[in-house]
């Protein structure tokens, strides 16, 4: 907007440059493919918008005034910048349409995603890929806001999330399991252990002789999808106090939504963490982490890929068909 909040028509700017070049209203109007009276009105409207006369009409050919001479190079710069902005915006749109946009939970972006994507690249030219790594809740938000095409995360049939409730298509890519693990003692037994049923009964029988120490637990936060599954299927494990099936009590000593951070704390001997097998397979083989309880404390989970409900770009649809085919 100019003086007095007058609107500005970008066509007037091109008209100005045509007249500045030719110095003749008739030739400039012809070059702009517009009738001369309308062309003259455009120049006058631009001068009204600027608040100063830009051309000396008494001169032949028409010459720029001091205001016009000052205005011309600045206007040329503005129009060049606008054209560059248009070109860059279109290029960004084309790149975005051709790219695949993923949101992946932290743990899967470190473990499953690179290997899985590499396998698909051998079968389909994927082009540019954009990946956001965040908590499960943040990944859901990105999908619901249509800022990504795909979400890679853990899931469980008994614990639906917001994408399930909203009817987002999903394919199950692989199986995983949350295993309670601990750093080992020198003899290879877990430093912090969930007792078996027999051990729990023995501990309860001997509770009068000595008070059992609380089991230190490294817990997932509410923003974590793994924490959401654990709280639904192993109620109480991530809350300090008594847990059914365990003697004594649980003490939550640390909470985070990064499984990799909980793994580091477990390696340091800080407590028991329920970590994906895909994340700790190497440590279990090396013995730097050991199972902290019987198999009935394991929690099977799925590795899932969700997609947008609406039609996507051709590249994204081709990728979905390949991923869905297994």
PDB file of N, CA and C in Angstrom, residues 92-128:
ATOM      1  N   UNK A  92      11.153 -25.045  -5.019  1.00  0.00           N
ATOM      2  CA  UNK A  92      10.925 -25.697  -3.724  1.00  0.00           C
ATOM      3  C   UNK A  92       9.684 -26.567  -3.768  1.00  0.00           C
ATOM      4  N   UNK A  93       8.632 -26.079  -4.456  1.00  0.00           N
ATOM      5  CA  UNK A  93       7.409 -26.873  -4.572  1.00  0.00           C
ATOM      6  C   UNK A  93       7.664 -28.152  -5.357  1.00  0.00           C
ATOM      7  N   UNK A  94       8.417 -28.032  -6.454  1.00  0.00           N
ATOM      8  CA  UNK A  94       8.708 -29.207  -7.264  1.00  0.00           C
ATOM      9  C   UNK A  94       9.554 -30.218  -6.489  1.00  0.00           C
ATOM     10  N   UNK A  95      10.534 -29.709  -5.719  1.00  0.00           N
ATOM     11  CA  UNK A  95      11.366 -30.610  -4.923  1.00  0.00           C
ATOM     12  C   UNK A  95      10.552 -31.283  -3.834  1.00  0.00           C
ATOM     13  N   UNK A  96       9.647 -30.508  -3.198  1.00  0.00           N
ATOM     14  CA  UNK A  96       8.818 -31.076  -2.142  1.00  0.00           C
ATOM     15  C   UNK A  96       7.898 -32.143  -2.684  1.00  0.00           C
ATOM     16  N   UNK A  97       7.343 -31.893  -3.888  1.00  0.00           N
ATOM     17  CA  UNK A  97       6.435 -32.881  -4.484  1.00  0.00           C
ATOM     18  C   UNK A  97       7.177 -34.159  -4.836  1.00  0.00           C
ATOM     19  N   UNK A  98       8.466 -34.027  -5.191  1.00  0.00           N
ATOM     20  CA  UNK A  98       9.239 -35.204  -5.599  1.00  0.00           C
ATOM     21  C   UNK A  98       9.880 -35.925  -4.423  1.00  0.00           C
ATOM     22  N   UNK A  99       9.926 -35.292  -3.262  1.00  0.00           N
ATOM     23  CA  UNK A  99      10.626 -35.876  -2.123  1.00  0.00           C
ATOM     24  C   UNK A  99       9.683 -36.716  -1.275  1.00  0.00           C
ATOM     25  N   UNK A 100      10.287 -37.598  -0.477  1.00  0.00           N
ATOM     26  CA  UNK A 100       9.555 -38.397   0.499  1.00  0.00           C
ATOM     27  C   UNK A 100       9.830 -37.811   1.871  1.00  0.00           C
ATOM     28  N   UNK A 101       8.769 -37.554   2.633  1.00  0.00           N
ATOM     29  CA  UNK A 101       8.897 -36.906   3.937  1.00  0.00           C
ATOM     30  C   UNK A 101       8.453 -37.883   5.025  1.00  0.00           C
ATOM     31  N   UNK A 102       9.414 -38.235   5.897  1.00  0.00           N
ATOM     32  CA  UNK A 102       9.185 -39.206   6.966  1.00  0.00           C
ATOM     33  C   UNK A 102       9.291 -38.521   8.329  1.00  0.00           C
ATOM     34  N   UNK A 103       8.513 -39.012   9.267  1.00  0.00           N
ATOM     35  CA  UNK A 103       8.742 -38.771  10.689  1.00  0.00           C
ATOM     36  C   UNK A 103       8.974 -40.139  11.315  1.00  0.00           C
ATOM     37  N   UNK A 104      10.075 -40.279  12.025  1.00  0.00           N
ATOM     38  CA  UNK A 104      10.435 -41.562  12.642  1.00  0.00           C
ATOM     39  C   UNK A 104      10.771 -41.329  14.110  1.00  0.00           C
ATOM     40  N   UNK A 105      10.346 -42.232  14.961  1.00  0.00           N
ATOM     41  CA  UNK A 105      10.716 -42.116  16.363  1.00  0.00           C
ATOM     42  C   UNK A 105      12.234 -42.248  16.490  1.00  0.00           C
ATOM     43  N   UNK A 106      12.764 -41.675  17.568  1.00  0.00           N
ATOM     44  CA  UNK A 106      14.213 -41.621  17.734  1.00  0.00           C
ATOM     45  C   UNK A 106      14.865 -42.998  17.580  1.00  0.00           C
ATOM     46  N   UNK A 107      14.326 -43.985  18.271  1.00  0.00           N
ATOM     47  CA  UNK A 107      14.990 -45.286  18.299  1.00  0.00           C
ATOM     48  C   UNK A 107      14.981 -45.934  16.922  1.00  0.00           C
ATOM     49  N   UNK A 108      13.883 -45.836  16.177  1.00  0.00           N
ATOM     50  CA  UNK A 108      13.823 -46.460  14.860  1.00  0.00           C
ATOM     51  C   UNK A 108      14.635 -45.690  13.828  1.00  0.00           C
ATOM     52  N   UNK A 109      14.787 -44.399  14.011  1.00  0.00           N
ATOM     53  CA  UNK A 109      15.629 -43.636  13.090  1.00  0.00           C
ATOM     54  C   UNK A 109      17.095 -44.044  13.224  1.00  0.00           C
ATOM     55  N   UNK A 110      17.465 -44.582  14.392  1.00  0.00           N
ATOM     56  CA  UNK A 110      18.840 -45.019  14.625  1.00  0.00           C
ATOM     57  C   UNK A 110      19.073 -46.474  14.234  1.00  0.00           C
ATOM     58  N   UNK A 111      18.038 -47.294  14.324  1.00  0.00           N
ATOM     59  CA  UNK A 111      18.226 -48.738  14.153  1.00  0.00           C
ATOM     60  C   UNK A 111      17.579 -49.257  12.871  1.00  0.00           C
ATOM     61  N   UNK A 112      16.280 -49.276  12.818  1.00  0.00           N
ATOM     62  CA  UNK A 112      15.557 -49.935  11.733  1.00  0.00           C
ATOM     63  C   UNK A 112      15.549 -49.130  10.440  1.00  0.00           C
ATOM     64  N   UNK A 113      15.309 -47.828  10.526  1.00  0.00           N
ATOM     65  CA  UNK A 113      15.046 -46.999   9.348  1.00  0.00           C
ATOM     66  C   UNK A 113      16.157 -47.040   8.297  1.00  0.00           C
ATOM     67  N   UNK A 114      17.426 -46.816   8.658  1.00  0.00           N
ATOM     68  CA  UNK A 114      18.459 -46.797   7.615  1.00  0.00           C
ATOM     69  C   UNK A 114      18.569 -48.113   6.856  1.00  0.00           C
ATOM     70  N   UNK A 115      18.536 -49.230   7.570  1.00  0.00           N
ATOM     71  CA  UNK A 115      18.681 -50.538   6.935  1.00  0.00           C
ATOM     72  C   UNK A 115      17.467 -50.856   6.050  1.00  0.00           C
ATOM     73  N   UNK A 116      16.281 -50.579   6.569  1.00  0.00           N
ATOM     74  CA  UNK A 116      15.047 -50.838   5.816  1.00  0.00           C
ATOM     75  C   UNK A 116      14.984 -49.980   4.562  1.00  0.00           C
ATOM     76  N   UNK A 117      15.302 -48.705   4.688  1.00  0.00           N
ATOM     77  CA  UNK A 117      15.259 -47.805   3.546  1.00  0.00           C
ATOM     78  C   UNK A 117      16.276 -48.222   2.493  1.00  0.00           C
ATOM     79  N   UNK A 118      17.463 -48.656   2.945  1.00  0.00           N
ATOM     80  CA  UNK A 118      18.468 -49.112   1.999  1.00  0.00           C
ATOM     81  C   UNK A 118      17.981 -50.297   1.182  1.00  0.00           C
ATOM     82  N   UNK A 119      17.227 -51.193   1.808  1.00  0.00           N
ATOM     83  CA  UNK A 119      16.681 -52.326   1.078  1.00  0.00           C
ATOM     84  C   UNK A 119      15.674 -51.911   0.022  1.00  0.00           C
ATOM     85  N   UNK A 120      14.869 -50.897   0.323  1.00  0.00           N
ATOM     86  CA  UNK A 120      13.879 -50.429  -0.644  1.00  0.00           C
ATOM     87  C   UNK A 120      14.533 -49.655  -1.784  1.00  0.00           C
ATOM     88  N   UNK A 121      15.625 -48.952  -1.486  1.00  0.00           N
ATOM     89  CA  UNK A 121      16.318 -48.194  -2.528  1.00  0.00           C
ATOM     90  C   UNK A 121      16.877 -49.105  -3.611  1.00  0.00           C
ATOM     91  N   UNK A 122      17.136 -50.353  -3.254  1.00  0.00           N
ATOM     92  CA  UNK A 122      17.625 -51.297  -4.249  1.00  0.00           C
ATOM     93  C   UNK A 122      16.533 -51.695  -5.240  1.00  0.00           C
ATOM     94  N   UNK A 123      15.251 -51.418  -4.892  1.00  0.00           N
ATOM     95  CA  UNK A 123      14.138 -51.813  -5.739  1.00  0.00           C
ATOM     96  C   UNK A 123      13.424 -50.631  -6.392  1.00  0.00           C
ATOM     97  N   UNK A 124      13.645 -49.413  -5.879  1.00  0.00           N
ATOM     98  CA  UNK A 124      12.933 -48.243  -6.391  1.00  0.00           C
ATOM     99  C   UNK A 124      13.814 -47.012  -6.229  1.00  0.00           C
ATOM    100  N   UNK A 125      13.893 -46.203  -7.286  1.00  0.00           N
ATOM    101  CA  UNK A 125      14.629 -44.944  -7.190  1.00  0.00           C
ATOM    102  C   UNK A 125      13.791 -43.985  -6.349  1.00  0.00           C
ATOM    103  N   UNK A 126      14.279 -43.637  -5.158  1.00  0.00           N
ATOM    104  CA  UNK A 126      13.462 -42.907  -4.199  1.00  0.00           C
ATOM    105  C   UNK A 126      13.563 -41.396  -4.352  1.00  0.00           C
ATOM    106  N   UNK A 127      14.656 -40.871  -4.853  1.00  0.00           N
ATOM    107  CA  UNK A 127      14.800 -39.425  -4.960  1.00  0.00           C
ATOM    108  C   UNK A 127      15.090 -38.792  -3.611  1.00  0.00           C
ATOM    109  N   UNK A 128      14.847 -37.464  -3.491  1.00  0.00           N
ATOM    110  CA  UNK A 128      15.151 -36.772  -2.228  1.00  0.00           C
ATOM    111  C   UNK A 128      14.308 -37.308  -1.072  1.00  0.00           C
TER     112      UNK A 128
END
